[in-house]
CSV table of C-alpha atoms in Angstrom, one decimal:
chain,number,residue,atom,x,y,z
A,14,MET,CA,56.6,199.7,59.3
A,15,ASN,CA,57.2,202.0,56.3
A,16,ASN,CA,58.6,200.2,53.8
A,17,LYS,CA,60.4,201.4,50.9
A,18,LYS,CA,59.6,199.6,47.9
A,19,SER,CA,62.6,198.1,45.6
A,20,ILE,CA,63.2,196.4,42.7
A,21,LEU,CA,66.1,193.9,42.1
A,22,PHE,CA,66.8,193.4,38.1
A,23,LEU,CA,68.8,190.3,37.7
A,24,ILE,CA,70.7,189.7,34.4
A,25,ASN,CA,72.1,186.4,34.8
A,26,GLY,CA,74.7,185.3,32.5
A,27,PHE,CA,75.9,188.7,32.1
A,28,GLY,CA,79.2,190.7,33.4
A,29,SER,CA,82.3,192.2,32.8
A,30,LEU,CA,83.7,191.1,29.5
A,31,GLN,CA,87.0,189.2,29.8
A,32,LYS,CA,90.4,189.2,27.8
A,33,ASP,CA,89.6,186.4,25.8
A,34,SER,CA,85.8,187.2,25.2
A,35,TYR,CA,84.1,188.0,22.0
A,36,ASP,CA,84.0,191.8,22.2
A,37,PHE,CA,80.2,192.9,22.7
A,38,ASP,CA,79.6,196.7,22.4
A,39,ILE,CA,77.4,196.9,25.3
A,40,ASP,CA,76.7,200.8,24.7
A,41,VAL,CA,75.2,199.9,21.2
A,42,ILE,CA,73.5,196.7,22.3
A,43,MET,CA,72.5,198.2,25.7
A,44,PRO,CA,72.2,201.9,25.6
A,45,ASN,CA,69.5,201.9,28.7
A,46,LEU,CA,71.9,199.9,30.9
A,47,ALA,CA,74.7,202.1,30.0
A,48,LYS,CA,73.1,205.0,30.5
A,49,ILE,CA,71.7,203.8,34.3
A,50,CYS,CA,75.7,202.9,34.9
A,51,ARG,CA,76.6,206.2,34.0
A,52,SER,CA,74.4,208.3,35.8
A,53,ASN,CA,74.2,206.3,39.0
A,54,ILE,CA,76.4,204.4,41.6
A,55,TYR,CA,78.0,201.5,39.8
A,56,THR,CA,80.9,198.9,40.8
A,57,SER,CA,81.9,195.7,40.0
A,58,LEU,CA,81.2,192.3,42.5
A,59,GLU,CA,83.8,189.4,42.3
A,60,ASN,CA,81.8,186.5,41.3
A,61,ASP,CA,83.2,182.8,40.7
A,62,ASN,CA,79.8,181.3,40.4
A,63,ALA,CA,79.8,179.0,37.4
A,64,ASN,CA,75.9,178.6,37.0
A,65,ILE,CA,72.8,179.8,37.8
A,66,ASN,CA,72.3,177.3,40.8
A,67,GLU,CA,75.7,178.6,42.3
A,68,GLY,CA,74.4,181.9,41.7
A,69,TYR,CA,71.1,182.0,43.5
A,70,GLU,CA,73.1,179.8,46.5
A,71,GLU,CA,75.4,182.7,47.1
A,72,LEU,CA,72.9,185.3,46.6
A,73,SER,CA,70.4,183.7,49.0
A,74,LEU,CA,72.6,182.3,51.7
A,75,GLY,CA,76.2,183.9,51.3
A,76,SER,CA,79.3,182.4,49.9
A,77,SER,CA,79.9,179.2,51.4
A,78,LEU,CA,83.8,180.0,51.1
A,79,ASN,CA,82.7,182.5,54.0
A,80,ASN,CA,80.0,181.6,56.3
A,81,SER,CA,80.2,177.8,56.3
A,82,TYR,CA,84.0,177.7,56.6
A,83,HIS,CA,83.8,180.6,59.5
A,84,PHE,CA,81.2,178.8,60.9
A,85,VAL,CA,83.1,175.5,61.3
A,86,GLU,CA,86.3,177.3,62.3
A,87,LYS,CA,84.5,178.6,65.4
A,88,GLU,CA,83.0,174.9,66.2
A,89,ILE,CA,86.5,173.2,66.0
A,90,GLN,CA,87.8,176.1,68.3
A,91,THR,CA,84.9,175.9,71.2
A,92,ASN,CA,82.5,173.1,70.6
A,93,PHE,CA,83.4,170.4,68.1
A,94,VAL,CA,84.0,168.3,71.1
A,95,ASN,CA,80.6,168.1,71.9
A,96,ASN,CA,78.6,167.4,68.6
A,97,LYS,CA,76.7,164.1,68.9
A,98,ILE,CA,76.9,162.9,65.1
A,99,LEU,CA,80.6,163.3,65.0
A,100,ASN,CA,81.1,161.5,68.3
A,101,TYR,CA,78.7,158.8,67.5
A,102,ALA,CA,80.6,158.2,64.2
A,103,LEU,CA,84.1,158.3,65.8
A,104,GLU,CA,82.7,155.5,68.4
A,105,TYR,CA,81.1,153.7,65.8
A,106,ILE,CA,84.5,153.5,63.7
A,107,THR,CA,86.6,152.4,66.8
A,108,SER,CA,83.8,149.5,67.6
A,109,LYS,CA,83.9,148.0,64.2
A,110,ASP,CA,87.7,148.6,63.7
A,111,VAL,CA,87.2,150.1,60.3
A,112,LYS,CA,88.1,153.1,58.3
A,113,LEU,CA,86.9,156.5,58.0
A,114,HIS,CA,87.1,158.4,54.5
A,115,ILE,CA,86.5,161.8,54.2
A,116,TYR,CA,85.4,163.2,51.0
A,117,LEU,CA,86.4,166.8,50.3
A,118,VAL,CA,85.5,169.3,47.3
A,119,PHE,CA,88.4,171.6,46.8
A,120,LYS,CA,86.9,175.3,46.5
A,121,ASN,CA,89.2,177.3,49.3
A,122,ASP,CA,92.5,176.8,50.7
A,123,LYS,CA,91.0,177.1,54.6
A,124,VAL,CA,89.8,173.6,54.2
A,125,VAL,CA,93.6,172.7,54.5
A,126,ASP,CA,93.5,174.6,58.5
A,127,GLN,CA,90.0,172.9,59.3
A,128,LEU,CA,91.2,169.7,58.4
A,129,ARG,CA,94.2,169.9,60.4
A,130,GLY,CA,92.0,170.7,63.3
A,131,ILE,CA,89.5,168.0,62.6
A,132,LEU,CA,92.2,165.6,62.4
A,133,SER,CA,94.3,166.7,65.6
A,134,PHE,CA,90.8,166.4,67.2
A,135,ILE,CA,90.4,162.9,66.1
A,136,ARG,CA,93.9,161.7,66.8
A,137,GLU,CA,93.9,162.9,70.2
A,138,ASN,CA,91.7,159.7,71.2
A,139,TYR,CA,91.3,157.6,68.4
A,140,LYS,CA,93.8,155.8,66.1
A,141,PHE,CA,91.9,154.1,63.1
A,142,SER,CA,92.8,154.9,59.6
A,143,ILE,CA,91.9,157.9,57.6
A,144,PHE,CA,91.7,158.8,53.9
A,145,ILE,CA,90.8,161.9,52.4
A,146,HIS,CA,89.7,161.8,48.8
A,147,ILE,CA,89.9,164.9,46.7
A,148,ILE,CA,86.7,165.9,44.7
A,149,LEU,CA,88.1,168.9,42.0
A,150,ASN,CA,85.3,171.1,40.5
A,151,SER,CA,86.6,173.7,38.6
A,152,ASN,CA,85.5,174.0,35.0
A,153,LYS,CA,88.9,176.2,33.9
A,154,VAL,CA,91.9,173.9,32.8
A,155,GLU,CA,94.3,176.5,33.8
A,156,ASP,CA,93.1,175.7,37.5
A,157,TYR,CA,95.1,172.7,37.6
A,158,LYS,CA,98.1,174.8,39.0
A,159,LYS,CA,96.3,176.1,41.9
A,160,GLN,CA,95.0,172.4,42.6
A,161,SER,CA,98.1,170.8,42.5
A,162,PHE,CA,99.1,173.2,45.1
A,163,PHE,CA,96.3,172.4,47.1
A,164,ILE,CA,96.9,168.7,46.8
A,165,GLY,CA,100.4,169.3,47.7
A,166,LYS,CA,99.3,171.0,50.8
A,167,LEU,CA,97.0,168.6,51.8
A,168,LYS,CA,99.6,165.6,51.4
A,169,GLN,CA,102.0,167.4,53.5
A,170,LEU,CA,98.9,167.8,56.3
A,171,CYS,CA,98.3,164.2,55.9
A,172,SER,CA,101.9,163.3,56.3
A,173,GLY,CA,102.3,165.2,59.8
A,174,TYR,CA,99.5,162.4,61.0
A,175,ASP,CA,99.8,158.7,61.9
A,176,LYS,CA,97.9,156.5,59.2
A,177,VAL,CA,96.2,159.2,57.5
A,178,SER,CA,96.4,159.4,53.7
A,179,ILE,CA,95.2,161.0,50.4
A,180,GLY,CA,93.7,158.2,48.5
A,181,LEU,CA,91.3,159.1,45.1
A,182,ILE,CA,91.5,162.4,43.6
A,183,PHE,CA,88.6,163.1,41.0
A,184,GLY,CA,86.8,165.7,39.1
A,185,ILE,CA,83.3,166.4,40.5
A,186,ASN,CA,81.7,165.1,37.4
A,187,GLN,CA,82.4,161.7,38.0
A,188,MET,CA,79.8,161.2,40.4
A,189,SER,CA,76.8,161.8,37.5
A,190,GLU,CA,74.3,159.0,36.8
A,191,GLU,CA,76.5,158.3,33.6
A,192,ARG,CA,79.8,157.7,35.5
A,193,ALA,CA,79.0,157.1,39.2
A,194,SER,CA,79.0,153.2,38.7
A,195,TYR,CA,82.6,153.5,37.3
A,196,LEU,CA,83.7,155.8,40.2
A,197,TYR,CA,82.3,153.1,42.9
A,198,LYS,CA,83.9,150.4,41.4
A,199,ILE,CA,87.6,152.3,41.8
A,200,ILE,CA,86.4,153.0,45.4
A,201,VAL,CA,85.8,149.4,46.2
A,202,SER,CA,88.3,147.4,44.3
A,203,GLU,CA,91.0,149.5,44.2
A,204,ILE,CA,91.7,148.9,40.5
A,205,GLY,CA,92.5,151.9,38.3
A,206,GLU,CA,95.4,154.4,37.7
A,207,ARG,CA,98.0,154.6,40.3
A,208,TRP,CA,100.0,158.1,40.2
A,209,PRO,CA,102.0,158.9,43.2
A,210,ASP,CA,103.6,161.6,40.8
A,211,TYR,CA,100.2,163.4,41.0
A,212,GLU,CA,101.7,166.7,39.7
A,213,ARG,CA,102.8,165.0,36.4
A,214,LYS,CA,99.2,163.3,36.0
A,215,LEU,CA,97.6,166.8,36.4
A,216,ASN,CA,99.9,168.4,34.1
A,217,THR,CA,99.4,165.8,31.4
A,218,LEU,CA,95.3,166.2,32.3
A,219,GLN,CA,96.0,170.5,31.7
A,220,GLU,CA,97.9,169.8,28.2
A,221,LYS,CA,94.8,167.7,26.9
A,222,GLY,CA,92.5,170.3,27.7
A,223,ILE,CA,90.7,168.2,30.2
A,224,LYS,CA,88.6,170.3,32.8
A,225,PRO,CA,89.5,169.3,36.2
A,226,GLU,CA,85.8,168.8,37.0
A,227,ASP,CA,85.8,165.9,34.2
A,228,MET,CA,88.8,164.2,35.1
A,229,ASP,CA,88.5,160.6,35.9
A,230,ALA,CA,89.4,159.0,39.1
A,231,PHE,CA,93.2,158.2,40.0
A,232,PHE,CA,94.8,157.4,43.4
A,233,ILE,CA,98.2,158.1,45.0
A,234,THR,CA,98.0,155.8,47.8
A,235,ASP,CA,97.5,152.2,48.2
A,236,GLY,CA,95.0,150.6,50.9
A,237,PHE,CA,92.3,153.2,50.4
A,238,LYS,CA,89.4,151.2,49.0
A,239,VAL,CA,85.7,151.4,51.1
A,240,SER,CA,85.3,148.0,52.8
A,241,SER,CA,82.2,146.9,55.0
A,242,ASN,CA,80.9,148.9,57.6
A,243,ASP,CA,83.3,151.7,56.8
A,244,MET,CA,82.6,155.2,57.6
A,245,ILE,CA,82.1,158.1,54.4
A,246,TRP,CA,82.3,161.5,55.6
A,247,PHE,CA,81.5,164.0,53.2
A,248,LEU,CA,83.2,167.4,54.3
A,249,ASN,CA,80.7,169.1,52.6
A,250,TYR,CA,80.8,173.3,53.0
A,251,GLU,CA,77.9,173.5,50.3
A,252,ILE,CA,75.1,171.8,48.4
A,253,VAL,CA,77.0,168.8,46.3
A,254,ASN,CA,74.5,166.5,45.0
A,255,TYR,CA,76.2,162.8,45.8
A,256,SER,CA,72.9,161.1,45.2
A,257,CYS,CA,74.3,159.1,42.0
A,258,LEU,CA,77.2,157.7,44.0
A,259,ILE,CA,75.2,156.5,47.1
A,260,ASN,CA,72.5,154.9,44.9
A,261,VAL,CA,75.4,152.5,43.5
A,262,PHE,CA,76.2,152.1,47.1
A,263,ASN,CA,72.7,151.1,48.2
A,264,ASN,CA,72.2,148.6,45.4
A,265,PRO,CA,75.4,147.6,43.9
A,266,SER,CA,74.3,144.4,42.5
A,267,LYS,CA,72.5,146.6,40.0
A,268,TYR,CA,75.5,147.4,38.4
A,269,PHE,CA,78.2,145.0,39.1
A,270,SER,CA,78.2,141.4,40.0
A,271,LEU,CA,81.6,141.5,41.8
A,272,ASP,CA,82.2,139.0,44.7
A,273,ASP,CA,82.8,140.9,48.2
A,274,LEU,CA,81.5,144.2,48.0
A,275,PRO,CA,80.9,146.1,50.8
A,276,THR,CA,77.9,146.3,53.2
A,277,GLU,CA,76.6,148.3,55.7
A,278,VAL,CA,78.7,151.3,54.6
A,279,LYS,CA,77.7,154.4,56.7
A,280,PHE,CA,77.3,157.8,55.4
A,281,MET,CA,77.6,161.5,57.7
A,282,SER,CA,78.1,164.9,56.2
A,283,LEU,CA,79.0,168.3,57.6
A,284,PHE,CA,76.0,170.1,56.3
A,285,PRO,CA,72.6,169.0,54.6
A,286,MET,CA,73.4,167.2,51.2
A,287,GLY,CA,71.7,167.0,48.0
A,288,SER,CA,70.9,163.5,48.4
A,289,ASN,CA,67.6,161.7,48.0
A,290,ARG,CA,68.6,159.4,50.9
A,291,GLU,CA,68.6,160.4,54.4
A,292,ILE,CA,72.1,161.0,56.1
A,293,ASN,CA,72.8,162.2,59.3
A,294,TYR,CA,74.8,166.0,59.2
A,295,MET,CA,76.3,167.8,62.0
A,296,TYR,CA,75.1,171.3,61.1
A,297,ASP,CA,72.3,173.0,59.5
A,298,PHE,CA,72.8,175.7,56.9
A,299,VAL,CA,69.9,177.5,57.8
A,300,LYS,CA,71.3,178.0,61.6
A,301,ILE,CA,74.6,180.1,59.8
A,302,ASN,CA,72.7,181.9,57.1
A,303,GLU,CA,69.5,184.0,57.5
A,304,THR,CA,67.3,183.0,54.5
A,305,ILE,CA,65.4,185.3,52.3
A,306,ASN,CA,62.3,184.6,53.6
A,307,ASN,CA,63.0,184.6,56.9
A,308,THR,CA,64.3,187.8,56.6
A,309,LEU,CA,61.4,189.7,54.4
A,310,HIS,CA,59.1,187.8,57.3
A,311,LYS,CA,61.1,189.8,59.9
A,312,ILE,CA,60.7,193.1,58.5
A,313,ARG,CA,57.1,192.5,57.5
A,314,ALA,CA,57.6,192.5,53.9
A,315,ASN,CA,56.3,190.8,50.7
A,316,ALA,CA,58.3,190.0,47.5
A,317,LEU,CA,57.0,189.4,44.1
A,318,VAL,CA,59.7,187.4,41.6
A,319,LEU,CA,59.2,187.9,38.1
A,320,THR,CA,60.8,184.8,36.1
A,321,ASP,CA,60.3,182.0,33.7
A,322,ASN,CA,58.4,179.0,34.8
A,323,ASP,CA,61.1,176.8,34.6
A,324,ARG,CA,63.5,178.7,37.1
A,325,VAL,CA,60.5,179.1,40.0
A,326,SER,CA,61.7,175.9,42.0
A,327,THR,CA,65.2,176.7,41.8
A,328,ILE,CA,64.7,180.3,43.1
A,329,ASN,CA,62.2,179.2,45.7
A,330,TYR,CA,64.9,176.5,46.9
A,331,TYR,CA,67.4,179.0,47.6
A,332,PHE,CA,65.2,182.1,48.9
A,333,ASN,CA,63.9,179.4,51.9
A,334,GLY,CA,67.6,178.0,52.6
A,335,MET,CA,68.0,175.1,50.1
A,336,LYS,CA,64.3,173.7,51.3
A,337,ASN,CA,61.7,172.5,48.8
A,338,ILE,CA,59.0,174.4,51.0
A,339,ASP,CA,56.4,177.3,50.0
A,340,ALA,CA,57.8,180.6,50.8
A,341,THR,CA,55.5,182.7,53.1
A,342,ASN,CA,56.4,186.1,52.1
A,343,ILE,CA,57.4,185.1,48.2
A,344,LYS,CA,55.0,184.9,45.1
A,345,TYR,CA,56.0,184.0,41.6
A,346,ALA,CA,54.5,185.2,38.4
A,347,THR,CA,55.8,185.0,34.8
A,348,ILE,CA,58.0,187.9,33.7
A,349,THR,CA,56.4,190.0,30.9
A,350,ASN,CA,57.3,193.1,29.3
A,351,ASN,CA,53.8,194.3,29.2
A,352,LYS,CA,53.9,197.9,30.2
A,353,ASN,CA,50.2,198.1,32.1
A,354,VAL,CA,51.3,195.0,33.7
A,355,ILE,CA,54.3,196.2,35.1
A,356,SER,CA,52.8,199.3,36.2
A,357,ASN,CA,50.1,197.7,38.0
A,358,ILE,CA,52.7,195.6,39.8
A,359,LEU,CA,54.8,198.2,40.8
A,360,SER,CA,51.6,200.1,42.1
A,361,ASP,CA,50.6,197.1,44.1
A,362,ASP,CA,51.1,197.9,47.6
A,363,ASN,CA,51.4,194.2,48.2
A,364,TYR,CA,54.7,193.7,47.1
A,365,HIS,CA,57.5,195.9,48.5
A,366,PHE,CA,60.5,194.0,47.0
A,367,ILE,CA,59.9,193.0,42.9
A,368,ILE,CA,62.5,191.0,41.4
A,369,PHE,CA,62.9,190.8,37.4
A,370,ASP,CA,64.8,187.4,36.8
A,371,THR,CA,66.3,187.4,33.2
A,372,ASN,CA,68.9,185.1,32.1
A,373,ILE,CA,71.5,185.1,28.9
A,374,GLY,CA,73.1,181.7,30.0
A,375,ASN,CA,71.1,179.4,27.5
A,376,ALA,CA,72.2,181.3,24.3
A,377,SER,CA,74.5,179.1,22.3
A,378,SER,CA,75.7,182.3,19.6
A,379,VAL,CA,77.0,185.6,19.6
A,380,GLU,CA,73.9,186.4,17.7
A,381,ALA,CA,71.5,184.9,19.8
A,382,ILE,CA,73.3,186.6,23.1
A,383,THR,CA,72.8,190.2,21.3
A,384,ILE,CA,69.4,189.9,20.7
A,385,THR,CA,68.7,188.6,24.2
A,386,LEU,CA,70.6,191.4,26.2
A,387,HIS,CA,68.9,193.9,23.6
A,388,ASP,CA,65.5,192.6,24.8
A,389,ILE,CA,66.4,192.5,28.2
A,390,ASP,CA,68.1,196.6,28.0
A,391,LYS,CA,64.3,197.7,26.5
A,392,LEU,CA,62.6,195.9,29.7
A,393,ILE,CA,65.2,197.4,31.9
A,394,GLY,CA,64.5,201.2,30.3
A,395,ILE,CA,61.0,200.4,31.0
A,396,VAL,CA,61.4,199.1,34.7
A,397,TYR,CA,63.7,202.1,35.7
A,398,ASN,CA,61.8,205.0,33.9
A,399,MET,CA,58.5,203.9,35.9
A,400,ALA,CA,60.7,202.9,39.1
A,401,ILE,CA,62.0,206.6,38.9
A,402,GLU,CA,58.4,208.0,38.1
A,403,LYS,CA,57.2,206.2,41.6
A,404,GLY,CA,60.2,207.1,43.5
A,405,ILE,CA,61.5,203.1,43.8
A,406,TYR,CA,64.6,202.2,44.9
A,407,PHE,CA,66.1,200.5,41.5
A,408,TYR,CA,69.2,198.0,41.7
A,409,ILE,CA,71.1,195.6,39.2
A,410,THR,CA,73.1,193.1,39.0
A,411,SER,CA,73.7,189.0,38.1
A,412,VAL,CA,74.0,186.1,40.2
A,413,TYR,CA,76.9,184.6,37.7
A,414,GLY,CA,78.9,185.6,34.4
A,415,MET,CA,78.6,182.9,31.9
A,416,ASN,CA,81.9,181.5,30.1
A,417,GLU,CA,80.9,179.4,27.1
A,418,LYS,CA,81.9,178.7,23.9
A,419,CYS,CA,79.6,180.0,21.2
A,420,LEU,CA,79.2,180.3,17.6
A,421,LEU,CA,80.9,183.8,16.4
A,422,PRO,CA,79.6,185.8,13.7
A,423,ASN,CA,82.2,184.5,11.1
A,424,GLY,CA,80.9,181.0,11.9
A,425,GLU,CA,83.6,179.7,13.9
A,426,MET,CA,83.5,178.6,17.8
A,427,GLY,CA,84.5,181.3,20.4
A,428,VAL,CA,84.3,182.3,23.6
A,429,VAL,CA,81.9,184.4,25.1
A,430,ASN,CA,83.5,184.8,28.7
A,431,PHE,CA,81.6,187.7,31.3
A,432,SER,CA,83.1,185.6,34.6
A,433,ASN,CA,85.1,186.5,37.5
A,434,TYR,CA,83.1,190.0,37.8
A,435,VAL,CA,79.4,190.9,37.6
A,436,PHE,CA,78.1,194.7,38.0
A,437,ALA,CA,76.1,196.5,40.9
A,438,VAL,CA,74.4,199.6,40.4
A,439,VAL,CA,72.2,201.5,42.8
A,440,SER,CA,69.4,204.0,42.0
A,441,ILE,CA,68.3,205.7,45.0
A,442,PRO,CA,66.8,209.1,45.2
A,443,THR,CA,68.6,210.3,47.6
A,444,ILE,CA,71.8,209.3,47.0
A,445,SER,CA,74.4,210.9,44.5
A,446,LYS,CA,76.7,209.2,42.3
A,447,GLY,CA,79.5,212.0,43.2
A,448,LYS,CA,78.9,211.7,47.1
A,449,TYR,CA,78.9,208.0,47.5
A,450,THR,CA,80.7,204.7,46.1
A,451,LEU,CA,80.2,201.0,46.8
A,452,GLU,CA,82.8,199.6,48.7
A,453,TYR,CA,84.1,195.5,48.3
A,454,GLY,CA,81.5,193.1,48.6
A,455,ASN,CA,79.8,190.2,46.8
A,456,ILE,CA,76.5,189.7,45.5
A,457,TYR,CA,75.0,188.0,48.9
A,458,ASP,CA,76.3,191.6,50.2
A,459,PHE,CA,74.3,193.8,47.6
A,460,MET,CA,71.2,191.5,48.3
A,461,ASN,CA,71.8,192.1,52.2
A,462,THR,CA,72.2,196.0,51.3
A,463,ILE,CA,68.7,196.0,49.6
A,464,LEU,CA,66.6,193.8,52.3
A,465,CYS,CA,68.2,195.9,55.0
A,466,ASN,CA,67.0,199.2,53.4
A,467,ILE,CA,63.6,198.3,52.4
A,468,ASN,CA,62.9,198.8,56.5
A,469,GLN,CA,64.8,199.5,59.5
A,470,TYR,CA,66.6,196.2,59.9
A,471,SER,CA,70.2,195.5,60.6
A,472,GLY,CA,70.1,191.8,60.8
A,473,ARG,CA,72.6,191.4,57.7
A,474,PRO,CA,75.8,192.9,57.0
A,475,THR,CA,75.4,195.4,53.9
A,476,ILE,CA,78.1,196.8,51.3
A,477,LEU,CA,79.4,199.9,52.5
A,478,CYS,CA,79.9,203.5,51.2
A,479,GLU,CA,81.5,206.7,53.0
A,480,LYS,CA,78.9,205.7,55.6
A,481,SER,CA,77.1,202.5,55.6
A,482,LEU,CA,74.3,201.9,53.1
A,483,PHE,CA,72.0,201.2,56.1
A,484,THR,CA,72.9,204.7,57.5
A,485,ILE,CA,72.7,206.6,54.6
A,486,PHE,CA,69.5,204.9,53.0
A,487,ASN,CA,67.5,205.5,55.7
A,488,LYS,CA,67.9,209.5,56.9
């Protein structure tokens, strides 16, 4: 196979400036990037990833809001009744005469429709009590209105079924190592804040400037506490780390001397979880997502990722479908700005796909961000010029855009906000800017476009121009 060598240059943390952000003069700070954007195909991609982990998950496996929800939706319609893990759980709950607790993270309204299908399926044959516990994970205070609307839809859904209620509502950071024991105490004792008028509570939290992800737990319905032998089902459409909370369940006496602590609590999940305890799951992410390493293997291509040493394990984890295993077709090396080293790497026939992984997300001041962006731009200029000289396909994007408080030049604190949209640049020798454009997509689609056009492989969806990029690139 004749692999077409490609370069992906990532400027993680960087994206489109938002209105509330400090105003960087990108043309001055990053003249090479500005020139490349003007002379090549350029667009913006929607991106709500809050950090580098979320970004690499989407880049590698696609948005969980698309792939996982779509997969489960098809399962509910066709094969849900045959899932062995689910059927075991339902029979266990019935035989023990205990409760089912469903914990779910709000990231998409589609979860309401899918929960309706799940509850309808359960209620056809089972009458045990079900409590829905809602985990909020937004880092934006202004999202309370949207999340309040979501809770309202869930509450209305629950009212249509006998013995189905919403129990707890809490921020995802309450499951951190520092807070998990406090959350556990509320879960097993039902002692805490009770707010049937949840809208009023959320409005108060918004007025105080508390992010949804940081909010303390409160409950809107009594009777939700977890008792011995109860089943907890994590309705997780993506990786969420429940380890700290599960650890408290496993060894509560380490934290409490309470009487009548629940024992033998069972756990199950929709997909594999971020947990150090083995928990039965219904579906495997890998079955619904083609991993980057597997795709490279199929097209007989090898990749080299140039990054900082502390990011290798994270990148490798996601490129292997969220598994900590060695990638057969991916190697890693320390990123460099040495022209001779870069030239040798680009000329090495062993590598068909080279990723330059840079990041501005750790900078804490406008001055530091400006310096980092300028240094990255110098590297972009070096790599781009060599790519043009060697006829290599060249792409630029970011896995997420930062939105953080930073020290401004005047000594005050302000916001640097590159969130919501990241850029995508395509430089291909046979593609003219005036004739083709990139259409709607996300960074997963962008990565697919690169992989599919390293070789003649059509196993993954791509971003489209007037004709598919796959067709255009392989003329």
